[in-house]
């Protein structure tokens, strides 16, 4: 058996595909450990030309994951940029966007909002709604994956990016446009349910070039943030950081307390009521 170091390029529950020494290996793990993620750098013990065992993971630069009441779901490791793909059809979930931006802030990962299907007439109204996030300093790019994806290319260079978003927004179409050989599955939108069918069932890492990589992840319908502390939430809202320490109570939840600087700022129009509502929902959820 030979020891080597490689990168997980695909995760299938308890099995992982690792790229090492110019080859790919179907890997199992020691014991019952399954908390590895697509993008992880790992040490493996090669058993034969096709199989290996993951011994350990190297320290991560970042980890994007979600957690609800029942389980933790790792999405991708060592990513430097999150591409949140959203479109006007099917009906976009702005709550999902808000939660993903918070996860990006907490994980020190640079987020980009990618508005796909720009040719749809409904896109104009969506862009108006998303102007809130542009005003907060978040990058936004508009494109049609089926027609012209070139606006996204400069944002991919030199990064390991992960595509995130609800099903039906065109993540796999975008992957196929950027990497014609990827053969990512594309699903039809279920009009009856007004949501996309889950077509990507596992995260997969693709190489755009030597220094740029892309991870396509399964579609999300929700994004649990149970791994965060309610007291830290305010740090993940860029527009609220200036008010840290200005509330009457040091442990203010920014929900009902008197002399809350955040609530006062929202009443004065300095903070969006929509964003305050999200902070308060998450504070109650995590509290």
Short mmCIF file of N, CA, C and O in Angstrom, two decimals, residues 100-207:
data_model
loop_
_atom_site.label_atom_id
_atom_site.label_comp_id
_atom_site.label_asym_id
_atom_site.label_seq_id
_atom_site.Cartn_x
_atom_site.Cartn_y
_atom_site.Cartn_z
N UNK A 100 -27.84 32.27 3.23
CA UNK A 100 -26.57 31.91 2.59
C UNK A 100 -25.54 33.02 2.74
O UNK A 100 -24.36 32.76 2.97
N UNK A 101 -25.98 34.26 2.64
CA UNK A 101 -25.07 35.39 2.82
C UNK A 101 -24.51 35.41 4.24
O UNK A 101 -23.33 35.72 4.45
N UNK A 102 -25.34 35.06 5.21
CA UNK A 102 -24.89 35.00 6.60
C UNK A 102 -23.87 33.87 6.77
O UNK A 102 -22.83 34.04 7.42
N UNK A 103 -24.13 32.72 6.15
CA UNK A 103 -23.18 31.60 6.21
C UNK A 103 -21.85 32.00 5.57
O UNK A 103 -20.78 31.62 6.05
N UNK A 104 -21.91 32.76 4.49
CA UNK A 104 -20.70 33.23 3.82
C UNK A 104 -19.91 34.17 4.73
O UNK A 104 -18.69 34.06 4.87
N UNK A 105 -20.63 35.09 5.37
CA UNK A 105 -19.98 36.03 6.29
C UNK A 105 -19.33 35.27 7.45
O UNK A 105 -18.19 35.56 7.84
N UNK A 106 -20.06 34.30 8.00
CA UNK A 106 -19.55 33.54 9.14
C UNK A 106 -18.35 32.68 8.74
O UNK A 106 -17.45 32.45 9.55
N UNK A 107 -18.34 32.20 7.50
CA UNK A 107 -17.26 31.33 7.05
C UNK A 107 -16.13 32.06 6.36
O UNK A 107 -15.20 31.42 5.86
N UNK A 108 -16.19 33.40 6.32
CA UNK A 108 -15.17 34.21 5.67
C UNK A 108 -14.98 33.79 4.20
O UNK A 108 -13.88 33.58 3.73
N UNK A 109 -16.11 33.65 3.51
CA UNK A 109 -16.12 33.27 2.11
C UNK A 109 -16.79 34.40 1.32
O UNK A 109 -17.84 34.90 1.71
N UNK A 110 -16.20 34.79 0.22
CA UNK A 110 -16.70 35.92 -0.57
C UNK A 110 -17.94 35.50 -1.37
O UNK A 110 -17.85 34.60 -2.21
N UNK A 111 -19.09 36.15 -1.15
CA UNK A 111 -20.30 35.76 -1.88
C UNK A 111 -20.54 36.62 -3.13
O UNK A 111 -20.24 37.82 -3.15
N UNK A 112 -21.08 35.99 -4.15
CA UNK A 112 -21.50 36.68 -5.37
C UNK A 112 -22.93 36.22 -5.68
O UNK A 112 -23.21 35.01 -5.69
N UNK A 113 -23.82 37.15 -5.91
CA UNK A 113 -25.19 36.82 -6.30
C UNK A 113 -25.24 36.74 -7.83
O UNK A 113 -24.93 37.71 -8.52
N UNK A 114 -25.58 35.57 -8.35
CA UNK A 114 -25.63 35.35 -9.79
C UNK A 114 -27.09 35.27 -10.22
O UNK A 114 -27.79 34.30 -9.90
N UNK A 115 -27.56 36.29 -10.92
CA UNK A 115 -28.93 36.30 -11.41
C UNK A 115 -28.95 35.64 -12.79
O UNK A 115 -28.45 36.20 -13.77
N UNK A 116 -29.50 34.45 -12.85
CA UNK A 116 -29.56 33.69 -14.10
C UNK A 116 -30.90 33.94 -14.81
O UNK A 116 -31.80 34.54 -14.25
N UNK A 117 -30.99 33.49 -16.05
CA UNK A 117 -32.21 33.61 -16.86
C UNK A 117 -32.55 35.09 -17.08
O UNK A 117 -33.72 35.49 -16.95
N UNK A 118 -31.54 35.89 -17.38
CA UNK A 118 -31.74 37.34 -17.53
C UNK A 118 -32.69 37.69 -18.66
O UNK A 118 -33.21 38.81 -18.72
N UNK A 119 -32.94 36.73 -19.59
CA UNK A 119 -33.83 36.99 -20.71
C UNK A 119 -35.31 36.94 -20.32
O UNK A 119 -36.17 37.36 -21.10
N UNK A 120 -35.61 36.47 -19.13
CA UNK A 120 -37.01 36.40 -18.70
C UNK A 120 -37.53 37.79 -18.36
O UNK A 120 -36.84 38.59 -17.72
N UNK A 121 -38.76 38.11 -18.73
CA UNK A 121 -39.32 39.44 -18.43
C UNK A 121 -39.46 39.70 -16.92
O UNK A 121 -39.41 40.84 -16.48
N UNK A 122 -39.58 38.63 -16.15
CA UNK A 122 -39.74 38.79 -14.70
C UNK A 122 -38.44 39.21 -14.00
O UNK A 122 -38.45 39.57 -12.81
N UNK A 123 -37.32 39.14 -14.73
CA UNK A 123 -36.01 39.43 -14.13
C UNK A 123 -35.90 40.88 -13.66
O UNK A 123 -35.24 41.16 -12.65
N UNK A 124 -36.55 41.80 -14.36
CA UNK A 124 -36.47 43.23 -13.98
C UNK A 124 -36.94 43.46 -12.55
O UNK A 124 -36.28 44.15 -11.77
N UNK A 125 -38.07 42.85 -12.21
CA UNK A 125 -38.60 43.01 -10.85
C UNK A 125 -37.68 42.37 -9.82
O UNK A 125 -37.49 42.90 -8.71
N UNK A 126 -37.07 41.23 -10.18
CA UNK A 126 -36.16 40.56 -9.26
C UNK A 126 -34.93 41.43 -9.00
O UNK A 126 -34.49 41.57 -7.85
N UNK A 127 -34.39 42.04 -10.04
CA UNK A 127 -33.22 42.90 -9.88
C UNK A 127 -33.52 44.10 -8.99
O UNK A 127 -32.67 44.54 -8.21
N UNK A 128 -34.72 44.63 -9.11
CA UNK A 128 -35.12 45.74 -8.24
C UNK A 128 -35.11 45.31 -6.77
O UNK A 128 -34.65 46.05 -5.89
N UNK A 129 -35.59 44.10 -6.52
CA UNK A 129 -35.63 43.59 -5.15
C UNK A 129 -34.22 43.33 -4.62
O UNK A 129 -33.93 43.56 -3.44
N UNK A 130 -33.34 42.87 -5.51
CA UNK A 130 -31.97 42.53 -5.10
C UNK A 130 -31.06 43.74 -4.96
O UNK A 130 -29.93 43.61 -4.49
N UNK A 131 -31.55 44.91 -5.36
CA UNK A 131 -30.74 46.13 -5.24
C UNK A 131 -30.36 46.38 -3.77
O UNK A 131 -29.30 46.95 -3.49
N UNK A 132 -31.18 45.91 -2.86
CA UNK A 132 -30.89 46.02 -1.44
C UNK A 132 -29.52 45.43 -1.13
O UNK A 132 -28.73 46.03 -0.38
N UNK A 133 -29.22 44.26 -1.71
CA UNK A 133 -27.96 43.58 -1.41
C UNK A 133 -26.78 44.25 -2.11
O UNK A 133 -25.67 44.26 -1.57
N UNK A 134 -27.03 44.80 -3.28
CA UNK A 134 -25.99 45.56 -3.97
C UNK A 134 -25.60 46.78 -3.12
O UNK A 134 -24.42 47.11 -2.96
N UNK A 135 -26.61 47.43 -2.55
CA UNK A 135 -26.36 48.59 -1.69
C UNK A 135 -25.58 48.23 -0.43
O UNK A 135 -24.90 49.08 0.15
N UNK A 136 -25.66 46.96 -0.04
CA UNK A 136 -24.92 46.49 1.14
C UNK A 136 -23.48 46.13 0.79
O UNK A 136 -22.69 45.79 1.67
N UNK A 137 -23.16 46.18 -0.52
CA UNK A 137 -21.79 45.90 -0.94
C UNK A 137 -21.56 44.53 -1.55
O UNK A 137 -20.42 44.18 -1.88
N UNK A 138 -22.63 43.73 -1.70
CA UNK A 138 -22.47 42.40 -2.27
C UNK A 138 -22.36 42.49 -3.80
O UNK A 138 -23.05 43.28 -4.44
N UNK A 139 -21.50 41.65 -4.37
CA UNK A 139 -21.34 41.60 -5.82
C UNK A 139 -22.58 40.94 -6.44
O UNK A 139 -23.11 39.96 -5.90
N UNK A 140 -23.01 41.45 -7.58
CA UNK A 140 -24.14 40.86 -8.31
C UNK A 140 -23.81 40.86 -9.80
O UNK A 140 -23.33 41.87 -10.33
N UNK A 141 -24.04 39.74 -10.44
CA UNK A 141 -23.81 39.63 -11.88
C UNK A 141 -25.06 39.03 -12.51
O UNK A 141 -25.71 38.14 -11.95
N UNK A 142 -25.44 39.55 -13.67
CA UNK A 142 -26.64 39.09 -14.37
C UNK A 142 -26.23 38.41 -15.67
O UNK A 142 -25.38 38.93 -16.40
N UNK A 143 -26.84 37.26 -15.95
CA UNK A 143 -26.48 36.52 -17.16
C UNK A 143 -27.58 35.54 -17.53
O UNK A 143 -28.55 35.35 -16.79
N UNK A 144 -27.41 34.94 -18.68
CA UNK A 144 -28.25 33.83 -19.10
C UNK A 144 -27.32 32.67 -19.43
O UNK A 144 -26.55 32.74 -20.39
N UNK A 145 -27.34 31.63 -18.61
CA UNK A 145 -26.42 30.51 -18.78
C UNK A 145 -26.55 29.87 -20.16
O UNK A 145 -25.59 29.34 -20.72
N UNK A 146 -27.74 29.94 -20.74
CA UNK A 146 -27.96 29.32 -22.06
C UNK A 146 -27.49 30.20 -23.21
O UNK A 146 -27.35 29.72 -24.34
N UNK A 147 -27.27 31.49 -22.94
CA UNK A 147 -26.91 32.41 -24.02
C UNK A 147 -25.51 33.00 -23.88
O UNK A 147 -24.72 32.95 -24.82
N UNK A 148 -25.20 33.55 -22.72
CA UNK A 148 -23.91 34.21 -22.54
C UNK A 148 -23.52 34.21 -21.07
O UNK A 148 -24.10 34.96 -20.28
N UNK A 149 -22.57 33.37 -20.72
CA UNK A 149 -22.13 33.28 -19.33
C UNK A 149 -20.83 34.04 -19.09
O UNK A 149 -20.27 33.98 -17.99
N UNK A 150 -20.36 34.78 -20.09
CA UNK A 150 -19.07 35.47 -19.99
C UNK A 150 -18.98 36.47 -18.83
O UNK A 150 -17.89 36.67 -18.29
N UNK A 151 -20.10 37.12 -18.39
CA UNK A 151 -19.97 38.04 -17.26
C UNK A 151 -19.44 37.38 -15.98
O UNK A 151 -18.89 38.06 -15.11
N UNK A 152 -19.59 36.07 -15.89
CA UNK A 152 -19.16 35.37 -14.67
C UNK A 152 -17.68 34.99 -14.70
O UNK A 152 -17.06 34.85 -13.65
N UNK A 153 -17.13 34.84 -15.88
CA UNK A 153 -15.77 34.31 -16.01
C UNK A 153 -14.71 35.05 -15.18
O UNK A 153 -13.90 34.42 -14.50
N UNK A 154 -14.68 36.39 -15.20
CA UNK A 154 -13.65 37.09 -14.41
C UNK A 154 -13.75 36.83 -12.91
O UNK A 154 -12.75 36.90 -12.19
N UNK A 155 -14.96 36.51 -12.43
CA UNK A 155 -15.16 36.27 -11.01
C UNK A 155 -14.74 34.87 -10.58
O UNK A 155 -14.63 34.58 -9.39
N UNK A 156 -14.48 34.01 -11.55
CA UNK A 156 -14.07 32.63 -11.26
C UNK A 156 -12.56 32.47 -11.22
O UNK A 156 -12.04 31.57 -10.56
N UNK A 157 -11.85 33.36 -11.89
CA UNK A 157 -10.40 33.22 -12.05
C UNK A 157 -9.67 33.27 -10.70
O UNK A 157 -9.86 34.20 -9.91
N UNK A 158 -8.88 32.25 -10.45
CA UNK A 158 -8.07 32.20 -9.23
C UNK A 158 -8.83 31.78 -7.99
O UNK A 158 -8.27 31.82 -6.89
N UNK A 159 -10.08 31.37 -8.14
CA UNK A 159 -10.90 31.00 -6.98
C UNK A 159 -11.34 29.53 -7.05
O UNK A 159 -11.42 28.95 -8.14
N UNK A 160 -11.62 28.98 -5.89
CA UNK A 160 -12.39 27.75 -5.81
C UNK A 160 -13.80 28.18 -5.43
O UNK A 160 -14.04 28.63 -4.30
N UNK A 161 -14.71 28.10 -6.38
CA UNK A 161 -16.06 28.63 -6.20
C UNK A 161 -17.05 27.48 -6.04
O UNK A 161 -16.88 26.41 -6.62
N UNK A 162 -18.09 27.72 -5.25
CA UNK A 162 -19.15 26.73 -5.11
C UNK A 162 -20.46 27.35 -5.55
O UNK A 162 -20.80 28.47 -5.18
N UNK A 163 -21.19 26.63 -6.38
CA UNK A 163 -22.51 27.05 -6.85
C UNK A 163 -23.55 26.60 -5.83
O UNK A 163 -23.65 25.42 -5.51
N UNK A 164 -24.33 27.55 -5.33
CA UNK A 164 -25.35 27.26 -4.32
C UNK A 164 -26.65 27.92 -4.75
O UNK A 164 -26.65 28.98 -5.37
N UNK A 165 -27.76 27.30 -4.40
CA UNK A 165 -29.05 27.90 -4.71
C UNK A 165 -30.13 26.84 -4.71
O UNK A 165 -29.86 25.65 -4.64
N UNK A 166 -31.39 27.30 -4.76
CA UNK A 166 -32.48 26.34 -4.78
C UNK A 166 -32.54 25.65 -6.13
O UNK A 166 -32.01 26.12 -7.13
N UNK A 167 -33.20 24.51 -6.16
CA UNK A 167 -33.30 23.74 -7.39
C UNK A 167 -34.05 24.52 -8.46
O UNK A 167 -34.97 25.28 -8.16
N UNK A 168 -33.67 24.31 -9.71
CA UNK A 168 -34.36 24.93 -10.83
C UNK A 168 -33.82 26.28 -11.25
O UNK A 168 -34.33 26.88 -12.19
N UNK A 169 -32.79 26.77 -10.55
CA UNK A 169 -32.26 28.10 -10.86
C UNK A 169 -31.20 28.07 -11.97
O UNK A 169 -30.78 29.12 -12.45
N UNK A 170 -30.78 26.88 -12.35
CA UNK A 170 -29.86 26.77 -13.49
C UNK A 170 -28.40 26.54 -13.13
O UNK A 170 -27.51 26.83 -13.93
N UNK A 171 -28.14 25.98 -11.94
CA UNK A 171 -26.76 25.73 -11.55
C UNK A 171 -26.09 24.72 -12.49
O UNK A 171 -24.96 24.93 -12.92
N UNK A 172 -26.79 23.63 -12.78
CA UNK A 172 -26.21 22.62 -13.66
C UNK A 172 -26.06 23.12 -15.09
O UNK A 172 -25.10 22.80 -15.79
N UNK A 173 -27.02 23.94 -15.54
CA UNK A 173 -26.91 24.55 -16.87
C UNK A 173 -25.67 25.44 -16.93
O UNK A 173 -24.93 25.44 -17.93
N UNK A 174 -25.43 26.16 -15.86
CA UNK A 174 -24.27 27.03 -15.80
C UNK A 174 -22.98 26.22 -15.77
O UNK A 174 -22.00 26.56 -16.45
N UNK A 175 -22.98 25.12 -15.03
CA UNK A 175 -21.81 24.25 -15.00
C UNK A 175 -21.53 23.69 -16.38
O UNK A 175 -20.38 23.65 -16.84
N UNK A 176 -22.57 23.25 -17.08
CA UNK A 176 -22.39 22.71 -18.42
C UNK A 176 -21.88 23.75 -19.40
O UNK A 176 -21.13 23.44 -20.32
N UNK A 177 -22.31 25.01 -19.22
CA UNK A 177 -21.84 26.08 -20.10
C UNK A 177 -20.36 26.37 -19.86
O UNK A 177 -19.60 26.56 -20.81
N UNK A 178 -19.98 26.39 -18.59
CA UNK A 178 -18.58 26.67 -18.26
C UNK A 178 -17.67 25.48 -18.58
O UNK A 178 -16.50 25.65 -18.93
N UNK A 179 -18.22 24.27 -18.44
CA UNK A 179 -17.45 23.04 -18.66
C UNK A 179 -18.27 22.11 -19.53
O UNK A 179 -19.00 21.25 -19.02
N UNK A 180 -18.20 22.24 -20.83
CA UNK A 180 -19.01 21.42 -21.73
C UNK A 180 -18.85 19.92 -21.51
O UNK A 180 -19.76 19.15 -21.80
N UNK A 181 -17.72 19.50 -20.95
CA UNK A 181 -17.50 18.08 -20.74
C UNK A 181 -18.01 17.58 -19.39
O UNK A 181 -17.89 16.41 -19.06
N UNK A 182 -18.57 18.49 -18.60
CA UNK A 182 -19.00 18.12 -17.25
C UNK A 182 -20.21 17.19 -17.27
O UNK A 182 -20.38 16.34 -16.40
N UNK A 183 -21.09 17.39 -18.27
CA UNK A 183 -22.30 16.57 -18.39
C UNK A 183 -23.14 16.58 -17.12
O UNK A 183 -23.70 15.56 -16.72
N UNK A 184 -23.20 17.72 -16.47
CA UNK A 184 -24.07 17.84 -15.29
C UNK A 184 -25.52 17.64 -15.73
O UNK A 184 -25.93 18.12 -16.79
N UNK A 185 -26.28 16.92 -14.93
CA UNK A 185 -27.67 16.66 -15.31
C UNK A 185 -28.49 17.93 -15.21
O UNK A 185 -28.34 18.73 -14.30
N UNK A 186 -29.37 18.13 -16.16
CA UNK A 186 -30.24 19.29 -16.17
C UNK A 186 -31.68 18.81 -16.03
O UNK A 186 -32.11 17.90 -16.74
N UNK A 187 -32.41 19.39 -15.13
CA UNK A 187 -33.79 18.97 -14.89
C UNK A 187 -34.78 20.00 -15.37
O UNK A 187 -34.48 21.19 -15.45
N UNK A 188 -35.94 19.54 -15.71
CA UNK A 188 -37.02 20.45 -16.08
C UNK A 188 -37.65 21.01 -14.80
O UNK A 188 -37.68 20.37 -13.75
N UNK A 189 -38.16 22.20 -14.91
CA UNK A 189 -38.82 22.82 -13.76
C UNK A 189 -40.23 22.25 -13.64
O UNK A 189 -40.96 22.17 -14.61
N UNK A 190 -40.56 21.84 -12.44
CA UNK A 190 -41.89 21.33 -12.19
C UNK A 190 -42.83 22.49 -11.96
O UNK A 190 -42.84 23.11 -10.91
N UNK A 191 -43.63 22.82 -12.97
CA UNK A 191 -44.52 23.97 -12.87
C UNK A 191 -45.61 23.74 -11.81
O UNK A 191 -46.06 24.67 -11.15
N UNK A 192 -46.01 22.49 -11.66
CA UNK A 192 -47.07 22.21 -10.70
C UNK A 192 -46.64 22.55 -9.28
O UNK A 192 -47.41 23.06 -8.48
N UNK A 193 -45.36 22.28 -8.98
CA UNK A 193 -44.84 22.55 -7.64
C UNK A 193 -44.16 23.91 -7.57
O UNK A 193 -43.80 24.37 -6.49
N UNK A 194 -43.97 24.56 -8.73
CA UNK A 194 -43.29 25.86 -8.80
C UNK A 194 -41.92 25.78 -8.15
O UNK A 194 -41.49 26.66 -7.43
N UNK A 195 -41.23 24.69 -8.37
CA UNK A 195 -39.87 24.55 -7.85
C UNK A 195 -39.12 23.60 -8.77
O UNK A 195 -39.71 22.86 -9.55
N UNK A 196 -37.81 23.63 -8.68
CA UNK A 196 -37.02 22.77 -9.53
C UNK A 196 -36.89 21.38 -8.96
O UNK A 196 -36.95 21.17 -7.76
N UNK A 197 -36.70 20.41 -9.83
CA UNK A 197 -36.43 19.06 -9.36
C UNK A 197 -34.97 18.96 -8.96
O UNK A 197 -34.11 19.57 -9.58
N UNK A 198 -34.70 18.19 -7.93
CA UNK A 198 -33.32 18.01 -7.50
C UNK A 198 -32.60 17.14 -8.52
O UNK A 198 -32.86 15.95 -8.64
N UNK A 199 -31.67 17.71 -9.26
CA UNK A 199 -30.97 16.95 -10.28
C UNK A 199 -29.53 16.64 -9.89
O UNK A 199 -29.00 15.62 -10.25
N UNK A 200 -28.89 17.52 -9.13
CA UNK A 200 -27.55 17.26 -8.64
C UNK A 200 -27.69 16.62 -7.27
O UNK A 200 -28.19 17.23 -6.34
N UNK A 201 -27.25 15.37 -7.13
CA UNK A 201 -27.46 14.64 -5.88
C UNK A 201 -26.20 14.61 -5.02
O UNK A 201 -26.23 14.11 -3.90
N UNK A 202 -25.10 15.09 -5.54
CA UNK A 202 -23.86 15.13 -4.77
C UNK A 202 -23.01 16.29 -5.25
O UNK A 202 -23.17 16.76 -6.37
N UNK A 203 -22.12 16.75 -4.40
CA UNK A 203 -21.24 17.84 -4.79
C UNK A 203 -20.10 17.30 -5.65
O UNK A 203 -19.58 16.22 -5.39
N UNK A 204 -19.76 18.05 -6.69
CA UNK A 204 -18.69 17.64 -7.59
C UNK A 204 -17.78 18.82 -7.87
O UNK A 204 -18.25 19.92 -8.14
N UNK A 205 -16.47 18.58 -7.81
CA UNK A 205 -15.48 19.62 -8.09
C UNK A 205 -14.96 19.44 -9.51
O UNK A 205 -14.57 18.34 -9.91
N UNK A 206 -14.95 20.55 -10.27
CA UNK A 206 -14.43 20.57 -11.63
C UNK A 206 -13.26 21.56 -11.70
O UNK A 206 -13.25 22.58 -11.00
N UNK A 207 -12.30 21.27 -12.56
CA UNK A 207 -11.17 22.18 -12.75
C UNK A 207 -11.43 23.07 -13.97
O UNK A 207 -11.59 22.57 -15.08
#
